[in-house]
Amino acid sequence: MSKLLLTGNYAAAYAVRDAEPDVVSAYPITPQTPVIEKIAEFIESGELNAKFVRVESEHSAMAALIGAASVGARTYTATSSQGLFYMYEVIWWASGARLPIVMGIVTRALGPPWNIWSEHADFYALRDSGWNMFFASSAQEVYDFTLVSYRVSENPEVLLPTLVGWDAFEVSHTYEPVSLVEKEELKSFIPPKGSWKPLLDVGEPGSLGNLAYPEEYIKVRFEMRKASERARRIIEESLRSYSSLTGRRYWFFDCVYCEDADTVFVIQGSIFGETLRAVEELRSRGEKVGLVKVWVYRPFPYEELGKAIEGTKNVVVLARASVFGSLSPLGSDVASALKLRGASARLFDVTVGVGGVDVKAEDVIGIYDKVRVSGESSFWWVR
Amino acid sequence: MSGRVEVLLSRPVVGAVPAGTWRTERPVVDQSRCTKCGICWLYCPDGVIQITDQGAVVDYAYCKGCGICAAECPVKAIKMVREV
Amino acid sequence: MAHRIFPQEEYILKGHAACPGCGATLLLRYVLKALGPSTYIVIPACCTSVIAGPHPRSAFRVPVLHIAFAASAAAASGMVEALEKLGKPANVVVWAGDGGTVDIGLQALSGAAERGHNIIYICYDNEAYMNTGIQKSGSTPYKAWTTTTPTGNPSFKKDVPSIMAAHRVPYVATINPAYPNDIIYKLRKASSIRGGLKYIHAFSPCPPGWRYDPSLTVKIARLAVETGVWVLYEVENGKFSLTGLSRNLLKKENRKPVAEYLKLQGRFAHLKQEEIDEIQRLVDEQWRRIEEIVAEHGARAKSV
């Protein structure tokens, strides 16, 4: 197992190199660009034998992968923010067509005003699209989840696309030591090429996407729903198998100091570090606080997460996404997880770090103090 | 497990829709005039005409009655007749 | 004996959902006969999304990928690269309407042309958004009625074949369903050119959209060429040449008056005589430009 100093974006590119896709297609956008630049280098140097389709838009990037995957190619793309929204229509087409495409999303705020820094509104916009969704909080997790994505997507019981999100700059451009998996070891983890049969083949002609009347449409979508439900188990099994391969322990989420906690923070992504610092600070004051970092966002682990936090008094979701007129997407999901378990824990939904604002341990402690005193259940934390 | 989502695939079949019911007029071939030149076969958008030893034969199950065959027949061997 | 000379096999099966007298389906029948079974078709939103038949049935005997409106050229780009990488060479063909080509799909088409993927891109041009009920597109002719241009289209038809030729793709051609020999010849040529995007622009008469009796589809298609409204040509590696009947139409006296073409169609029924004269002038002007191009290419050929 070799170790390299990599940014989150380079970690994604190394995972792609190791997964050996046949076709990569992408359009540049800050802060995603180093991902595709590195992949282009791998292809030019011969380290990766793949075709790179340098498209004229994100819409075309995803469309190109749909074309490629429909005839059996393993594929990859990455994007962010505006690019993701430009691609939005065909993102649904990819999952509806049940193509095991893998994508990276370097989360970035949406305009206007222009902003290239992190928030997760772009990532959350895909929550109903049928894609499996991971969120990574470090370069190592970016590498790991990208590899796991191929195993999940190409499982014949799933055949749904998978994406991995990670924060702009704080993860995408920050160097960290990353352990890579040896190619030989990966062979036992990622399915061999051709383990799923392409939908389109001149030898056995069929059409993909013909007009479907309501009775047929609901059948097709219900099959997709069942596959998405099966993906929970396949993701769990894949993460377990990856954990035993690498020694890095993954599950639907990570739970730190949860056992005796009466207040639990729930977060995704790079704010993990500072939130953990806050939790340790609060612990040293004698406060019983814990921290959940959600790794798997879709299919959402309602049952498992609900079970993990149902015994607490307060659940404080720190969601890094502008949201208007509703709870944050993560807050809504956590609320549902609690309700589905019949838990009585109180939920606080707090919007933090929008547009790349740093979230410091002091902010988290401030939020903790505020919810205990004011009891306001849904608010934005703006310094 | 085939590793493919079979439910998504639409399979080729003659008669994907019952097209013949759309017709208001049907082409009727006067076989005594038909020269079997194949022009009607060539210009039929529905591919429902066959040239046999007897002459042009129309598959009324799928003919939509557009009348291109009658309009293009160089010897006027095809007449459009009102459906009753 | 057309049925002896032409490929017998049908790849668009009878019992499809096209309107009676559909020009697009006639074109499609010839195109697939020319290309044969080793062909993948990519179709954006257009009439053929419906013509293909309702799931789980299909009228297509070749594999088809239906894709979002703006995405067909990009999907075909990825598909052809994948087939090459996987060692499974085949024709990859986009079959798109004029809306999906000259309007919403133009950016993706331009990108695919510039990158030089080995694709055959066919636009069947019925000169409006027919599947949604006859709304004006960038390919609707001057003065034509549509539901969104109820008094006639004030703007001019976009010349996408020239835009494609300006991309320096190896092959651009126009086709017309009245001339199936020409279609087979051009499609087979396009299929034999291995590098780059091949762009085919097809005249596609539409009985409900153009408001004429469906029996007149071939007649109107033929008149479009005979009057010079539709020009049959190809541009091979930058060299322009007229093909078929259009070769004989440089002299105005060889062309029928455009009125003969216009008067058969309800979409032009509102035209006053001066508007018909104006359209005639525009067609004549187009032919003067063609004459210049032909002369220039001739002179260039001599100087080499």
mmCIF file of C-alpha atoms in Angstrom, chain A residues 21-23 49-51 53-57 59-61 63-68 70-73 86 89-90 93 193 198 200-202 205-213 216 220, chain C residues 37-40 49-50 52-58 60-71 74-75 77-79 81-86 88 90 107-108 111-112 115 117:
data_model
loop_
_atom_site.group_PDB
_atom_site.id
_atom_site.type_symbol
_atom_site.label_atom_id
_atom_site.label_comp_id
_atom_site.label_asym_id
_atom_site.label_seq_id
_atom_site.Cartn_x
_atom_site.Cartn_y
_atom_site.Cartn_z
ATOM 1 C CA PRO A 21 -12.654 3.531 -16.828
ATOM 2 C CA ASP A 22 -12.974 3.302 -20.619
ATOM 3 C CA VAL A 23 -14.396 6.770 -21.222
ATOM 4 C CA ASN A 49 -5.986 3.574 -21.055
ATOM 5 C CA ALA A 50 -9.170 5.564 -21.569
ATOM 6 C CA LYS A 51 -10.780 7.906 -24.076
ATOM 7 C CA VAL A 53 -14.077 13.328 -24.568
ATOM 8 C CA ARG A 54 -13.369 17.041 -24.043
ATOM 9 C CA VAL A 55 -16.943 18.266 -24.386
ATOM 10 C CA GLU A 56 -18.276 21.777 -24.872
ATOM 11 C CA SER A 57 -20.577 21.719 -21.797
ATOM 12 C CA HIS A 59 -24.777 18.751 -20.316
ATOM 13 C CA SER A 60 -22.728 17.087 -23.020
ATOM 14 C CA ALA A 61 -20.306 15.553 -20.499
ATOM 15 C CA ALA A 63 -24.737 12.821 -22.245
ATOM 16 C CA ALA A 64 -21.450 11.451 -23.595
ATOM 17 C CA LEU A 65 -21.185 9.120 -20.603
ATOM 18 C CA ILE A 66 -24.778 7.981 -21.125
ATOM 19 C CA GLY A 67 -23.904 7.098 -24.714
ATOM 20 C CA ALA A 68 -20.720 5.340 -23.606
ATOM 21 C CA SER A 70 -25.249 2.318 -22.763
ATOM 22 C CA VAL A 71 -22.887 0.213 -24.885
ATOM 23 C CA GLY A 72 -20.974 -1.121 -21.890
ATOM 24 C CA ALA A 73 -18.168 1.319 -21.085
ATOM 25 C CA TYR A 86 -26.413 22.797 -16.370
ATOM 26 C CA GLU A 89 -31.514 17.175 -16.950
ATOM 27 C CA VAL A 90 -29.203 14.408 -18.100
ATOM 28 C CA TRP A 93 -31.509 10.515 -17.625
ATOM 29 C CA LYS A 193 -14.903 -5.282 -16.878
ATOM 30 C CA PRO A 198 -24.640 -3.454 -21.966
ATOM 31 C CA LEU A 200 -27.460 -1.634 -26.343
ATOM 32 C CA ASP A 201 -25.877 -4.168 -28.648
ATOM 33 C CA VAL A 202 -26.235 -4.619 -32.405
ATOM 34 C CA PRO A 205 -31.249 -4.966 -30.832
ATOM 35 C CA GLY A 206 -33.395 -3.214 -28.273
ATOM 36 C CA SER A 207 -34.344 0.390 -27.629
ATOM 37 C CA LEU A 208 -33.573 2.284 -24.441
ATOM 38 C CA GLY A 209 -36.052 4.972 -23.469
ATOM 39 C CA ASN A 210 -39.044 4.441 -25.761
ATOM 40 C CA LEU A 211 -42.145 6.392 -24.820
ATOM 41 C CA ALA A 212 -43.868 4.562 -21.952
ATOM 42 C CA TYR A 213 -47.541 4.951 -21.133
ATOM 43 C CA GLU A 216 -45.438 0.845 -18.122
ATOM 44 C CA VAL A 220 -39.947 0.870 -14.857
ATOM 45 C CA PRO C 37 -27.841 -3.877 -39.051
ATOM 46 C CA SER C 38 -24.475 -2.818 -37.644
ATOM 47 C CA THR C 39 -25.876 0.573 -36.689
ATOM 48 C CA TYR C 40 -26.640 2.313 -33.398
ATOM 49 C CA SER C 49 -39.470 9.472 -30.099
ATOM 50 C CA VAL C 50 -43.112 8.602 -30.701
ATOM 51 C CA ALA C 52 -40.516 4.270 -32.446
ATOM 52 C CA GLY C 53 -43.554 2.805 -30.669
ATOM 53 C CA PRO C 54 -44.626 2.482 -27.036
ATOM 54 C CA HIS C 55 -42.511 0.558 -24.518
ATOM 55 C CA PRO C 56 -42.004 -2.412 -24.246
ATOM 56 C CA ARG C 57 -42.456 -2.565 -28.025
ATOM 57 C CA SER C 58 -40.264 -0.930 -30.626
ATOM 58 C CA PHE C 60 -36.649 -0.328 -34.627
ATOM 59 C CA ARG C 61 -34.685 -3.434 -35.493
ATOM 60 C CA VAL C 62 -31.403 -1.750 -34.605
ATOM 61 C CA PRO C 63 -30.345 -0.583 -31.115
ATOM 62 C CA VAL C 64 -31.697 2.854 -30.201
ATOM 63 C CA LEU C 65 -30.716 5.254 -27.434
ATOM 64 C CA HIS C 66 -33.370 7.865 -26.760
ATOM 65 C CA ILE C 67 -31.833 10.923 -25.134
ATOM 66 C CA ALA C 68 -32.734 14.414 -23.915
ATOM 67 C CA PHE C 69 -33.438 17.097 -26.503
ATOM 68 C CA ALA C 70 -30.094 18.936 -26.518
ATOM 69 C CA ALA C 71 -27.931 15.880 -25.984
ATOM 70 C CA ALA C 74 -22.860 14.424 -27.238
ATOM 71 C CA ALA C 75 -24.383 11.024 -26.463
ATOM 72 C CA SER C 77 -19.753 11.165 -29.181
ATOM 73 C CA GLY C 78 -19.451 9.106 -26.039
ATOM 74 C CA MET C 79 -21.002 6.070 -27.673
ATOM 75 C CA GLU C 81 -15.587 6.515 -28.452
ATOM 76 C CA ALA C 82 -16.758 3.692 -26.183
ATOM 77 C CA LEU C 83 -17.363 1.321 -29.096
ATOM 78 C CA GLU C 84 -13.893 2.101 -30.400
ATOM 79 C CA LYS C 85 -12.322 1.521 -26.991
ATOM 80 C CA LEU C 86 -14.246 -1.738 -26.555
ATOM 81 C CA LYS C 88 -16.829 -3.023 -31.379
ATOM 82 C CA ALA C 90 -20.312 0.097 -35.890
ATOM 83 C CA GLN C 107 -24.120 23.535 -29.379
ATOM 84 C CA ALA C 108 -23.609 19.802 -28.864
ATOM 85 C CA GLY C 111 -18.828 20.406 -30.309
ATOM 86 C CA ALA C 112 -19.035 16.921 -31.781
ATOM 87 C CA ARG C 115 -13.866 17.153 -32.008
ATOM 88 C CA HIS C 117 -16.011 11.951 -33.752
#
